[in-house]
Each structure stands twice: as C-alpha cells, then as structure tokens.
Amino acid sequence: MSPVDLWSAKAKLRRAEKQCEELETYVNVFRDDPSSRSVLGADLDPDTGYHILRINHVPDYRHAIEDVSLSVGDIINNLRCSLDHLAWQYACAHAQGTPRKPKSVSFLPCNGDSGQHKAPGIFAPAAWGRMHEFQPCRGGNGRPDSWNGPYVHQLDLLTDLSNADKHHMLAHIELHANQFETIPIRDDLPPWVMETNTGMEFLPERVNDPDPGAALLDFSHASHLVELGAEVVRIRVPLWSTFPAIEQVGTATPLFTLPEGRPVVATLQRLFQYVEAVIADLEQNCP
C-alpha cells in the first residue's frame, strides 16, 4: 500500500474547528443581547394559585436562524468531507492510484446489518480494520464521550445532519426551562440564609425547615416553543398572589437547537472530536 497524505482531511477538519469557534461566539453574543429575549407575561389561575407565564412578545429571529443554519451546514459539510477525504486517500493507497470506482469511495457507515463487517475491496484490510473501530456497529467502543443526551453514534448523527442539510435549514430556536428570568419572586430570605453585618450566612441545620416564601414551579404544560401565547412555566409565588395579571413578568432566553432538540454548539463539538479521533487513529496505525 502506498503512503497516504491526510493533508486535505486535516485541512477540512481545521476549517470546521474554526467555523465552530466562530459560531459559538455568534451564539453567545446573540444570547447575551437583551433584545434577543422573548418577553413574558403572567396571568393568575385562581383555581390553582399558580401564575401561568406565557410569551407575549417574540423578537424577529429569522436572520439569526438563517446565520446559524448556514454555519451549521458548512461545519457539517466540512466534517463529512474530512472523513471522505481520509477514505479517498486510503482507497488510492490501496489501489496504487485512482480507485476503480472513484465515485463509490466514502467513509462507509457500518450499522451491523449493512454487510460491511468484512473489509470493502476499496480499502486494505488493515485500514478498514481501524475505520471499523469507529463505526456505529461498534458503539462507543471504549472511547470517551461526554454526551449526556439521548445517545446516537456520531457517524449516524453526522450522516443524518449532512443529508438533512441538503433539503432543510438545520437550526431552529427553542426555550429551555432554566433559561428565563422574572421579577423578584420573594421579599424575604429562606430559613437557611441569615443576613449578618458582614453579609449572608448559610445555616445548614435549617435547610429542611418550612419555607413559606418559596416559589413552586410546574413545567408539565410548557411547550418549549418560541411563539406568541406559548406557555413557558407555571409558578406559585406568594409575593405575586395579589396580582391577577402581570404584563411584563420577565424574559426568556432562546436556545439554538438541531433536530430532536440537540444543542447546536455542543453537538458540533462532539462530532468534531469524533472526526479528529478517526484521523489521529488512522494516521498513527496505518501511515
């Protein structure tokens, strides 16, 4: 087998890394901008004593969604191409020149029932053996993966996103339960916090004491949609009990997500680390 040159695969990977860093900066600036937040109003439900928080103003997110979706598509394309450039180099090395069917060369997925457990003819058995270690049929295969959402193998996810980008914009905006702010929900301190001359003192022995001023939150009716009238949360707040309606009770911060609600930046970083690991492994074991 001839030596392989992974320069182009690494170049695509570096470009994806830079684009991901730029996208993360864009997203952070967008989220930190108060004008990007949806405004929340609250109406008291007299039957339950909970105020229902709904969106009563939505900024125009069209340009932001367009920018993020196009960036995601570029990053996904570069990551996918990085693997295909790697596959091309190993196919050429095995063929001692241009492969017999050049259009069929790609980083082949193997899901366990695709018939690719045996080395494809376009790769040397040793090279395919290393590629196979990173296939969906092998699962995590002992590699570190800090992903804490519903598990999907990186190559499956990369392939799905690459295919979807050919027909749809990938990014959209959701609201997450921990991404909203409200006017004050209490005018006192919980039993386990005491104000002193030097500041606040934590009283661990009182953490289980009753707290009549505490707010109760109910997310069971939340839609996570960013649209007028969408419910964000229900809150039972003693401090608000005399207000049947609060026109501007707070704001909600948007979150860019991919299909199935996966966070944009964290998902792309996970895919980048996967492609980076594939290239490093092949370069080390099949130079």
XYZ file of N, CA and C in Angstrom:
861
model
N 0.836 -1.190 0.000
C 0.000 0.000 0.000
C 0.870 1.238 0.000
N 0.549 2.215 -0.844
C 1.314 3.447 -0.919
C 1.062 4.301 0.318
N 1.999 5.181 0.664
C 1.780 6.091 1.797
C 0.570 6.983 1.537
N -0.109 7.356 2.593
C -1.281 8.223 2.465
C -0.909 9.644 2.884
N -1.609 10.603 2.336
C -1.410 12.006 2.668
C -2.738 12.552 3.185
N -2.807 12.788 4.483
C -4.054 13.224 5.097
C -4.133 14.749 5.221
N -3.344 15.454 4.418
C -3.336 16.912 4.497
C -4.728 17.497 4.262
N -5.417 17.053 3.226
C -6.717 17.643 2.905
C -7.762 17.289 3.963
N -7.709 16.080 4.500
C -8.649 15.699 5.564
C -8.446 16.573 6.796
N -7.187 16.835 7.131
C -6.890 17.689 8.281
C -7.277 19.134 8.002
N -7.107 19.584 6.757
C -7.475 20.956 6.399
C -8.975 21.164 6.567
N -9.770 20.198 6.105
C -11.213 20.282 6.279
C -11.579 20.297 7.767
N -10.869 19.482 8.547
C -11.142 19.427 9.982
C -10.792 20.755 10.647
N -9.658 21.337 10.287
C -9.269 22.626 10.861
C -10.274 23.709 10.510
N -10.742 23.697 9.277
C -11.749 24.676 8.873
C -13.018 24.519 9.693
N -13.444 23.277 9.923
C -14.636 23.029 10.733
C -14.428 23.521 12.161
N -13.227 23.318 12.698
C -12.938 23.770 14.058
C -13.042 25.286 14.147
N -12.459 25.987 13.193
C -12.516 27.449 13.202
C -13.949 27.940 13.066
N -14.702 27.306 12.171
C -16.093 27.706 11.979
C -16.923 27.457 13.238
N -16.628 26.382 13.929
C -17.361 26.065 15.158
C -17.062 27.107 16.243
N -15.814 27.526 16.334
C -15.447 28.566 17.297
C -16.162 29.875 16.971
N -16.217 30.222 15.688
C -16.907 31.445 15.275
C -18.397 31.358 15.562
N -18.971 30.190 15.333
C -20.395 30.002 15.598
C -20.689 30.110 17.087
N -19.834 29.531 17.920
C -20.033 29.615 19.363
C -20.009 31.067 19.825
N -19.087 31.859 19.291
C -19.028 33.275 19.637
C -20.308 33.981 19.215
N -20.770 33.698 18.007
C -22.006 34.312 17.496
C -23.182 33.971 18.412
N -23.306 32.704 18.768
C -24.428 32.267 19.597
C -24.378 32.928 20.970
N -23.186 33.006 21.563
C -23.058 33.612 22.889
C -23.409 35.089 22.868
N -22.944 35.798 21.836
C -23.273 37.220 21.718
C -24.775 37.405 21.543
N -25.375 36.561 20.722
C -26.820 36.630 20.491
C -27.593 36.411 21.787
N -27.208 35.397 22.533
C -27.927 35.064 23.765
C -27.733 36.123 24.845
N -26.585 36.806 24.838
C -26.319 37.835 25.841
C -26.994 39.161 25.520
N -27.503 39.299 24.328
C -28.153 40.532 23.910
C -29.585 40.565 24.451
N -29.919 41.536 25.318
C -31.285 41.573 25.870
C -32.372 41.655 24.799
N -32.057 42.242 23.648
C -33.068 42.378 22.604
C -33.429 41.050 21.954
N -32.652 39.992 22.220
C -32.945 38.685 21.633
C -33.890 37.864 22.504
N -34.257 38.378 23.649
C -35.067 37.604 24.580
C -36.551 37.863 24.381
N -37.329 36.819 24.519
C -38.779 36.948 24.440
C -39.315 37.503 25.755
N -40.358 38.323 25.670
C -40.959 38.933 26.856
C -42.098 38.051 27.365
N -42.146 37.868 28.670
C -43.139 37.005 29.291
C -44.166 37.817 30.060
N -45.410 37.407 29.961
C -46.479 37.940 30.789
C -47.023 36.824 31.671
N -47.748 37.191 32.721
C -48.267 36.198 33.662
C -49.719 36.480 33.992
N -50.514 35.414 34.042
C -51.920 35.506 34.441
C -52.172 34.495 35.546
N -52.857 34.947 36.593
C -53.143 34.081 37.734
C -54.282 33.123 37.420
N -54.059 31.853 37.701
C -55.124 30.845 37.627
C -55.730 30.732 39.020
N -56.923 31.290 39.261
C -57.478 31.312 40.615
C -57.759 29.931 41.185
N -57.938 28.946 40.326
C -58.240 27.599 40.824
C -57.023 26.935 41.463
N -55.827 27.260 40.976
C -54.619 26.600 41.484
C -53.704 27.542 42.254
N -53.874 28.845 42.078
C -52.982 29.804 42.723
C -51.668 29.989 41.988
N -51.538 29.350 40.829
C -50.326 29.485 40.022
C -50.502 30.605 38.993
N -49.430 31.360 38.773
C -49.396 32.267 37.641
C -48.868 31.501 36.429
N -49.550 31.638 35.308
C -49.133 30.977 34.076
C -48.348 31.981 33.249
N -47.086 31.666 33.013
C -46.213 32.550 32.246
C -46.248 32.158 30.777
N -46.591 33.121 29.941
C -46.652 32.894 28.507
C -45.844 33.964 27.775
N -45.463 33.643 26.559
C -44.722 34.596 25.732
C -45.714 35.605 25.139
N -45.455 36.896 25.387
C -46.319 37.905 24.782
C -45.576 38.818 23.815
N -44.309 38.551 23.595
C -43.562 39.259 22.541
C -42.407 38.382 22.095
N -42.256 38.223 20.774
C -41.171 37.420 20.203
C -40.371 38.292 19.243
N -39.066 38.444 19.472
C -38.244 39.187 18.516
C -38.211 38.482 17.158
N -37.755 39.187 16.171
C -37.618 38.611 14.835
C -36.313 37.811 14.786
N -36.443 36.490 14.788
C -35.273 35.606 14.827
C -34.847 35.118 13.444
N -35.515 35.579 12.397
C -35.265 34.987 11.083
C -33.807 35.083 10.650
N -33.202 36.243 10.809
C -31.819 36.404 10.356
C -30.860 35.558 11.192
N -31.114 35.499 12.492
C -30.247 34.698 13.359
C -30.348 33.221 13.016
N -31.559 32.733 12.796
C -31.737 31.324 12.439
C -31.051 31.035 11.103
N -31.174 31.970 10.167
C -30.522 31.784 8.867
C -29.008 31.707 9.026
N -28.441 32.637 9.806
C -26.988 32.653 10.001
C -26.503 31.355 10.653
N -27.203 30.930 11.700
C -26.780 29.730 12.417
C -26.961 28.494 11.543
N -28.068 28.398 10.842
C -28.317 27.223 9.992
C -27.267 27.098 8.898
N -26.920 28.215 8.266
C -25.907 28.166 7.206
C -24.543 27.788 7.780
N -24.219 28.299 8.956
C -22.949 27.945 9.586
C -22.908 26.467 9.956
N -24.011 25.964 10.504
C -24.078 24.545 10.853
C -23.885 23.686 9.608
N -24.553 24.049 8.520
C -24.408 23.289 7.285
C -22.976 23.265 6.791
N -22.287 24.415 6.865
C -20.888 24.467 6.439
C -20.013 23.568 7.309
N -20.248 23.593 8.618
C -19.436 22.785 9.539
C -19.690 21.301 9.304
N -20.949 20.930 9.199
C -21.295 19.526 8.943
C -20.666 19.060 7.640
N -20.736 19.886 6.612
C -20.165 19.512 5.321
C -18.657 19.311 5.423
N -17.957 20.173 6.132
C -16.512 20.029 6.268
C -16.135 18.793 7.090
N -16.909 18.484 8.118
C -16.629 17.281 8.906
C -16.873 16.020 8.075
N -17.966 16.006 7.342
C -18.266 14.856 6.481
C -17.205 14.713 5.399
N -16.820 15.833 4.791
C -15.793 15.800 3.746
C -14.440 15.380 4.301
N -14.158 15.754 5.538
C -12.895 15.361 6.146
C -12.762 13.842 6.190
N -13.843 13.165 6.582
C -13.820 11.703 6.616
C -13.734 11.121 5.208
N -14.432 11.736 4.258
C -14.387 11.222 2.888
C -13.026 11.459 2.242
N -12.379 12.572 2.573
C -11.013 12.797 2.084
C -10.071 11.734 2.645
N -10.254 11.401 3.913
C -9.457 10.337 4.521
C -9.688 9.019 3.783
N -10.962 8.693 3.538
C -11.285 7.442 2.835
C -10.670 7.431 1.432
N -10.712 8.566 0.760
C -10.151 8.648 -0.589
C -8.654 8.352 -0.582
N -7.954 8.887 0.367
C -6.511 8.661 0.445
C -6.198 7.184 0.669
N -6.953 6.530 1.533
C -6.688 5.107 1.788
C -7.141 4.240 0.617
N -8.178 4.672 -0.084
C -8.593 3.929 -1.276
C -7.541 4.055 -2.380
N -7.012 5.251 -2.561
C -5.965 5.457 -3.578
C -4.701 4.689 -3.211
N -4.362 4.687 -1.928
C -3.163 3.969 -1.493
C -3.310 2.474 -1.772
N -4.499 1.944 -1.511
C -4.717 0.518 -1.731
C -4.727 0.180 -3.216
N -5.258 1.102 -4.037
C -5.347 0.854 -5.484
C -4.043 1.178 -6.206
N -3.088 1.746 -5.478
C -1.839 2.200 -6.099
C -2.127 3.215 -7.212
N -3.128 4.046 -6.964
C -3.536 5.039 -7.941
C -5.003 5.362 -7.757
N -5.701 5.714 -8.818
C -7.122 6.036 -8.727
C -7.933 4.754 -8.554
N -8.849 4.698 -7.592
C -9.679 3.503 -7.398
C -10.515 3.202 -8.640
N -10.874 1.945 -8.792
C -11.604 1.510 -9.984
C -12.984 2.180 -10.079
N -13.648 2.394 -8.941
C -14.934 3.081 -8.907
C -14.811 4.296 -7.986
N -14.224 5.375 -8.486
C -13.924 6.519 -7.621
C -15.162 7.136 -6.971
N -16.309 7.128 -7.665
C -17.500 7.749 -7.111
C -18.083 6.985 -5.935
N -17.654 5.766 -5.749
C -18.183 4.954 -4.644
C -17.346 5.083 -3.376
N -16.258 5.853 -3.442
C -15.363 5.959 -2.296
C -15.922 6.951 -1.277
N -16.116 6.506 -0.066
C -16.540 7.371 1.040
C -16.189 6.667 2.335
N -16.363 7.369 3.428
C -16.157 6.756 4.737
C -17.405 5.941 5.047
N -17.357 4.655 4.703
C -18.542 3.808 4.710
C -19.107 3.604 6.112
N -20.406 3.817 6.294
C -21.013 3.506 7.589
C -21.297 2.018 7.712
N -21.146 1.498 8.888
C -21.450 0.094 9.165
C -22.320 0.042 10.400
N -23.590 -0.274 10.205
C -24.538 -0.284 11.313
C -24.843 -1.686 11.833
N -24.090 -2.664 11.394
C -24.314 -4.017 11.874
C -25.098 -4.873 10.908
N -25.938 -4.252 10.073
C -26.717 -5.031 9.117
C -26.491 -4.536 7.690
N -25.414 -3.763 7.483
C -25.175 -3.198 6.158
C -24.232 -4.050 5.315
N -23.785 -5.156 5.870
C -22.914 -6.039 5.108
C -21.492 -5.559 4.982
N -21.083 -4.602 5.837
C -19.739 -4.046 5.721
C -18.798 -4.529 6.825
N -19.177 -5.602 7.531
C -18.283 -6.102 8.566
C -16.980 -6.619 7.966
N -17.042 -7.108 6.738
C -15.825 -7.525 6.041
C -15.221 -6.312 5.339
N -13.930 -6.322 5.197
C -13.240 -5.187 4.593
C -13.729 -4.954 3.172
N -14.195 -3.744 2.856
C -14.581 -3.459 1.469
C -13.358 -3.554 0.561
N -13.593 -3.854 -0.675
C -12.476 -4.018 -1.595
C -11.697 -2.748 -1.862
N -12.264 -1.588 -1.539
C -11.566 -0.342 -1.854
C -10.510 0.013 -0.823
N -10.497 -0.664 0.333
C -9.524 -0.379 1.382
C -8.707 -1.623 1.685
N -7.479 -1.410 2.107
C -6.696 -2.530 2.629
C -7.351 -3.026 3.915
N -7.284 -4.337 4.174
C -7.915 -4.865 5.388
C -7.471 -4.149 6.661
N -6.193 -3.786 6.746
C -5.715 -3.121 7.960
C -6.358 -1.748 8.128
N -6.476 -1.011 7.025
C -7.082 0.323 7.102
C -8.556 0.222 7.460
N -9.274 -0.703 6.805
C -10.681 -0.874 7.151
C -10.845 -1.336 8.588
N -9.922 -2.138 9.067
C -9.993 -2.591 10.452
C -9.990 -1.425 11.423
N -9.157 -0.424 11.146
C -9.136 0.756 12.010
C -10.412 1.581 11.834
N -10.860 1.766 10.590
C -12.100 2.511 10.354
C -13.276 1.833 11.056
N -13.258 0.512 11.032
C -14.375 -0.245 11.607
C -14.512 -0.009 13.098
N -13.400 0.307 13.759
C -13.452 0.561 15.202
C -14.279 1.801 15.523
N -14.498 2.659 14.556
C -15.227 3.911 14.767
C -16.624 3.887 14.148
N -17.112 2.702 13.853
C -18.400 2.564 13.179
C -19.549 2.420 14.183
N -20.767 2.778 13.766
C -21.924 2.648 14.664
C -22.125 1.245 15.215
N -21.768 0.207 14.420
C -21.956 -1.158 14.908
C -21.060 -1.476 16.094
N -20.028 -0.658 16.300
C -19.110 -0.867 17.413
C -19.481 -0.027 18.628
N -20.474 0.851 18.483
C -20.890 1.697 19.605
C -19.769 2.635 20.032
N -19.736 2.932 21.329
C -18.695 3.810 21.861
C -17.320 3.180 21.812
N -17.270 1.837 21.908
C -16.028 1.081 21.790
C -14.934 1.598 22.723
N -15.336 1.982 23.932
C -14.364 2.401 24.932
C -13.857 3.814 24.780
N -14.310 4.535 23.755
C -13.840 5.906 23.578
C -14.593 6.839 24.533
N -13.924 7.839 25.080
C -14.614 8.791 25.956
C -15.634 9.593 25.166
N -16.803 9.740 25.745
C -17.858 10.502 25.088
C -18.718 11.111 26.188
N -18.592 12.412 26.380
C -19.274 13.076 27.486
C -20.716 13.439 27.157
N -21.205 13.010 26.002
C -22.556 13.370 25.594
C -23.578 12.846 26.594
N -24.482 13.721 27.066
C -25.441 13.301 28.088
C -26.882 13.333 27.595
N -27.083 13.529 26.295
C -28.432 13.469 25.742
C -28.744 12.064 25.281
N -29.909 11.866 24.648
C -30.234 10.548 24.074
C -29.127 10.121 23.120
N -28.582 8.922 23.320
C -27.374 8.536 22.587
C -27.667 8.260 21.119
N -26.818 8.785 20.293
C -26.780 8.441 18.876
C -25.309 8.452 18.483
N -24.893 7.457 17.734
C -23.494 7.384 17.328
C -23.145 8.594 16.476
N -21.912 9.065 16.634
C -21.509 10.282 15.944
C -21.608 10.165 14.429
N -21.232 9.013 13.871
C -21.268 8.880 12.420
C -22.704 8.852 11.910
N -23.594 8.200 12.651
C -25.013 8.223 12.281
C -25.550 9.645 12.312
N -25.213 10.375 13.373
C -25.706 11.743 13.511
C -25.125 12.642 12.427
N -23.835 12.496 12.162
C -23.202 13.301 11.125
C -23.831 13.024 9.762
N -24.081 11.759 9.469
C -24.699 11.386 8.193
C -26.111 11.943 8.085
N -26.891 11.827 9.158
C -28.265 12.335 9.147
C -28.291 13.848 8.939
N -27.413 14.560 9.632
C -27.387 16.018 9.508
C -26.916 16.432 8.122
N -25.940 15.720 7.590
C -25.450 16.029 6.250
C -26.545 15.837 5.210
N -27.304 14.765 5.334
C -28.397 14.514 4.394
C -29.522 15.537 4.562
N -29.833 15.885 5.818
C -30.912 16.836 6.067
C -30.567 18.218 5.554
N -29.295 18.582 5.628
C -28.881 19.923 5.193
C -29.086 20.123 3.696
N -29.198 19.036 2.955
C -29.428 19.162 1.509
C -30.833 19.657 1.189
N -31.736 19.549 2.152
C -33.142 19.877 1.875
C -33.744 20.867 2.863
N -33.143 21.013 4.056
C -33.758 21.833 5.090
C -32.699 22.681 5.800
N -33.147 23.818 6.347
C -32.326 24.554 7.299
C -32.279 23.735 8.587
N -31.113 23.624 9.188
C -30.958 22.698 10.303
C -31.323 23.291 11.660
N -31.029 24.561 11.869
C -31.192 25.123 13.210
C -32.577 25.737 13.397
N -33.069 25.657 14.620
C -34.266 26.388 14.994
C -34.095 26.812 16.444
N -35.086 27.496 16.981
C -34.959 28.061 18.328
C -35.997 27.442 19.249
N -35.545 27.073 20.448
C -36.434 26.571 21.491
C -36.225 27.396 22.752
N -37.118 27.198 23.707
C -36.940 27.751 25.047
C -36.738 26.597 26.011
N -35.737 26.698 26.876
C -35.494 25.660 27.859
C -35.868 26.149 29.250
N -36.251 25.213 30.083
C -36.843 25.535 31.373
C -35.953 26.420 32.245
N -34.654 26.258 32.156
C -33.759 27.003 33.046
C -33.238 28.282 32.414
N -33.872 28.717 31.328
C -33.374 29.884 30.621
C -34.398 31.018 30.612
N -34.918 31.380 31.792
C -35.806 32.527 31.870
C -35.553 33.269 33.182
N -35.907 34.554 33.180
C -35.750 35.400 34.354
C -37.072 36.104 34.627
N -37.344 36.383 35.904
C -38.580 37.060 36.267
C -38.295 38.213 37.228
N -39.316 39.003 37.447
C -39.234 39.987 38.517
C -39.063 39.234 39.844
N -38.717 39.914 40.944
C -38.468 39.200 42.211
C -39.620 38.284 42.606
N -39.272 37.101 43.080
C -40.296 36.139 43.489
C -40.426 36.048 45.014
N -39.634 36.837 45.748
C -39.779 36.869 47.201
C -39.152 38.144 47.738
N -39.616 38.582 48.906
C -39.051 39.765 49.551
C -38.411 39.420 50.892
N -38.220 38.104 51.128
C -37.549 37.671 52.353
C -36.475 36.655 51.999
N -35.829 36.117 53.019
C -34.790 35.108 52.824
C -35.309 33.741 53.248
N -34.820 32.671 52.619
C -35.197 31.332 53.085
C -34.644 31.090 54.484
N -35.219 30.137 55.221
C -34.815 29.916 56.617
C -33.337 29.598 56.786
N -32.702 29.041 55.757
C -31.312 28.625 55.892
C -30.306 29.700 55.480
N -30.787 30.929 55.260
C -29.907 32.055 54.953
C -30.224 33.182 55.924
N -29.183 33.712 56.581
C -29.370 34.790 57.550
C -28.460 35.953 57.170
N -29.040 37.150 57.215
C -28.254 38.344 56.909
C -27.524 38.802 58.167
N -26.217 39.033 58.029
C -25.387 39.498 59.135
C -24.750 40.825 58.767
N -23.969 41.379 59.691
C -23.292 42.652 59.433
C -22.257 42.526 58.325
N -21.769 41.332 58.101
C -20.712 41.135 57.097
C -21.225 40.510 55.802
N -22.524 40.232 55.730
C -23.054 39.611 54.515
C -24.114 38.572 54.832
N -24.121 37.497 54.064
C -25.092 36.425 54.242
C -24.418 35.199 54.859
N -25.124 34.570 55.789
C -24.590 33.364 56.438
C -25.495 32.181 56.116
N -24.881 31.094 55.696
C -25.623 29.882 55.381
C -25.793 29.054 56.649
N -27.030 28.600 56.912
C -27.350 27.813 58.103
C -27.749 26.410 57.684
N -26.785 25.506 57.543
C -27.096 24.174 57.027
C -28.074 23.397 57.892
N -28.116 23.686 59.184
C -29.009 22.933 60.061
C -30.482 23.274 59.825
N -30.757 24.302 59.007
C -32.138 24.721 58.779
C -32.614 24.473 57.342
N -31.836 23.695 56.573
C -32.198 23.510 55.165
C -33.520 22.757 54.991
N -33.947 22.033 55.998
C -35.201 21.285 55.890
C -36.374 21.997 56.562
N -36.160 23.225 57.038
C -37.238 23.983 57.663
C -38.278 24.396 56.615
N -39.529 24.535 57.001
C -40.546 25.035 56.061
C -40.174 26.418 55.545
N -40.485 26.658 54.294
C -40.147 27.936 53.660
C -41.408 28.511 53.025
N -42.183 29.277 53.795
C -43.473 29.778 53.269
C -43.313 30.747 52.099
N -42.151 31.316 51.918
C -41.965 32.267 50.828
C -41.462 31.645 49.541
N -41.278 30.327 49.529
C -40.694 29.667 48.360
C -41.690 29.643 47.203
N -41.137 29.733 46.016
C -41.949 29.622 44.802
C -41.981 28.165 44.348
N -43.123 27.723 43.820
C -43.272 26.381 43.265
C -43.372 26.484 41.746
N -42.634 25.656 41.044
C -42.598 25.705 39.589
C -43.175 24.425 38.995
N -43.936 24.581 37.930
C -44.552 23.458 37.230
C -44.279 23.618 35.732
N -43.468 22.703 35.177
C -43.124 22.760 33.760
C -43.920 21.747 32.928
N -44.868 21.091 33.536
C -45.550 19.989 32.845
C -46.380 20.456 31.655
N -46.707 21.734 31.600
C -47.509 22.245 30.483
C -46.672 23.055 29.496
N -45.373 23.174 29.739
C -44.523 24.004 28.890
C -44.406 23.410 27.496
N -44.429 24.276 26.490
C -44.372 23.802 25.106
C -42.969 23.863 24.526
N -42.095 24.692 25.116
C -40.742 24.936 24.604
C -40.743 25.637 23.249
N -41.910 26.054 22.791
C -41.993 26.763 21.523
C -41.754 28.251 21.741
N -41.189 28.893 20.734
C -40.994 30.337 20.787
C -42.026 30.955 19.855
N -43.215 31.179 20.400
C -44.288 31.781 19.629
C -45.245 32.480 20.585
N -45.977 33.440 20.066
C -46.894 34.190 20.911
C -47.892 33.260 21.588
N -48.059 33.454 22.891
C -49.020 32.663 23.643
C -48.494 31.347 24.162
N -47.282 30.955 23.756
C -46.742 29.674 24.218
C -46.456 29.731 25.715
N -46.828 28.655 26.415
C -46.587 28.596 27.853
C -45.136 28.225 28.138
N -44.534 28.928 29.088
C -43.153 28.668 29.486
C -43.098 27.902 30.807
N -43.895 28.341 31.788
C -43.866 27.711 33.113
C -45.073 28.201 33.903
N -45.423 27.453 34.936
C -46.412 27.902 35.906
C -45.705 28.053 37.253
N -45.924 29.201 37.894
C -45.222 29.492 39.140
C -46.232 29.909 40.212
N -46.099 29.294 41.365
C -46.904 29.716 42.521
C -46.001 30.545 43.426
N -46.261 31.853 43.447
C -45.385 32.797 44.141
C -46.211 33.582 45.157
N -45.993 33.368 46.440
C -46.755 34.127 47.441
C -46.671 35.635 47.247
N -45.517 36.133 46.813
C -45.330 37.573 46.635
C -46.215 38.135 45.533
N -46.592 37.304 44.564
C -47.401 37.776 43.441
C -48.897 37.547 43.644
N -49.281 36.983 44.752
C -50.651 36.475 44.902
C -51.726 37.547 44.750
N -51.400 38.811 44.986
C -52.406 39.873 44.875
C -52.470 40.469 43.469
N -51.680 39.939 42.547
C -51.657 40.464 41.182
C -52.266 39.425 40.228
N -53.491 39.645 39.766
C -54.109 38.663 38.862
C -53.450 38.606 37.497
N -52.801 39.701 37.085
C -52.115 39.724 35.798
C -50.883 40.615 35.913
N -49.782 40.155 35.318
C -48.536 40.937 35.282
C -48.117 41.002 33.819
N -48.160 42.208 33.253
C -47.960 42.344 31.810
C -46.554 41.930 31.390
N -45.526 42.380 32.132
C -44.144 42.017 31.831
C -43.527 41.433 33.090
N -43.601 40.113 33.173
C -43.122 39.439 34.376
C -41.670 38.989 34.246
N -41.150 38.954 33.017
C -39.767 38.524 32.835
C -39.440 38.294 31.373
N -38.328 37.627 31.145
C -37.879 37.328 29.778
C -37.375 35.894 29.705
N -37.372 35.373 28.504
C -36.868 34.014 28.255
C -35.762 34.090 27.215
N -34.681 33.372 27.467
C -33.531 33.371 26.572
C -33.649 32.215 25.581
N -33.510 32.481 24.291
C -33.651 31.418 23.290
C -32.428 30.509 23.246
N -32.636 29.304 22.781
C -31.561 28.331 22.618
C -31.623 27.778 21.199
N -30.518 27.878 20.470
C -30.460 27.292 19.139
C -30.330 25.779 19.268
N -31.157 25.071 18.550
C -31.112 23.612 18.611
C -31.157 23.015 17.211
N -30.731 21.757 17.149
C -30.810 20.940 15.942
C -32.024 20.019 16.067
N -32.305 19.203 15.057
C -33.412 18.246 15.196
C -33.307 17.431 16.483
N -34.433 17.126 17.070
C -34.551 16.383 18.332
C -34.085 17.208 19.521
N -33.969 18.535 19.328
C -33.638 19.409 20.436
C -32.189 19.384 20.874
N -31.312 18.864 20.062
C -29.900 18.798 20.445
C -29.271 20.186 20.356
N -28.530 20.608 21.388
C -27.915 21.938 21.353
C -26.903 22.040 20.226
N -26.899 23.167 19.528
C -26.101 23.311 18.316
C -24.613 23.154 18.590
N -24.055 24.002 19.443
C -22.600 24.045 19.603
C -22.071 22.752 20.221
N -22.701 22.274 21.283
C -22.236 21.049 21.942
C -22.279 19.857 20.991
N -23.293 19.790 20.156
C -23.408 18.685 19.199
C -22.294 18.745 18.162
N -22.034 19.930 17.633
C -20.970 20.079 16.632
C -19.603 19.779 17.243
N -19.387 20.194 18.476
C -18.115 19.898 19.135
C -17.935 18.398 19.322
N -19.004 17.707 19.642
C -18.933 16.250 19.791
C -18.554 15.601 18.459
N -19.150 16.063 17.367
C -18.846 15.496 16.051
C -17.415 15.826 15.638
N -16.962 17.027 15.948
C -15.579 17.395 15.639
C -14.599 16.467 16.350
N -14.834 16.209 17.634
C -13.934 15.346 18.403
C -13.905 13.933 17.829
N -15.040 13.474 17.331
C -15.101 12.146 16.718
C -14.233 12.098 15.458
N -14.413 13.055 14.550
C -13.645 13.064 13.311
C -12.160 13.221 13.611
N -11.844 14.058 14.562
C -10.451 14.251 14.960
C -9.839 12.936 15.447
N -10.608 12.175 16.224
C -10.111 10.891 16.741
C -9.913 9.879 15.618
N -10.806 9.856 14.625
C -10.661 8.937 13.495
C -9.366 9.228 12.743
N -9.136 10.482 12.429
C -7.932 10.851 11.670
C -6.678 10.509 12.450
N -6.666 10.826 13.733
C -5.484 10.550 14.550
C -5.203 9.057 14.628
N -6.258 8.260 14.757
C -6.076 6.810 14.865
C -5.537 6.222 13.566
N -6.121 6.608 12.434
C -5.666 6.080 11.157
C -4.245 6.539 10.858
N -3.934 7.768 11.171
C -2.593 8.286 10.921
C -1.554 7.553 11.744
N -1.907 7.190 12.946
C -0.960 6.506 13.832
C -0.799 5.033 13.453
N -1.903 4.378 13.134
C -1.863 2.936 12.936
C -1.718 2.480 11.486
N -2.062 3.350 10.546
C -1.949 2.979 9.129
C -1.301 4.119 8.326
N -0.051 4.463 8.640
C 0.610 5.588 7.949
C 0.861 5.268 6.479
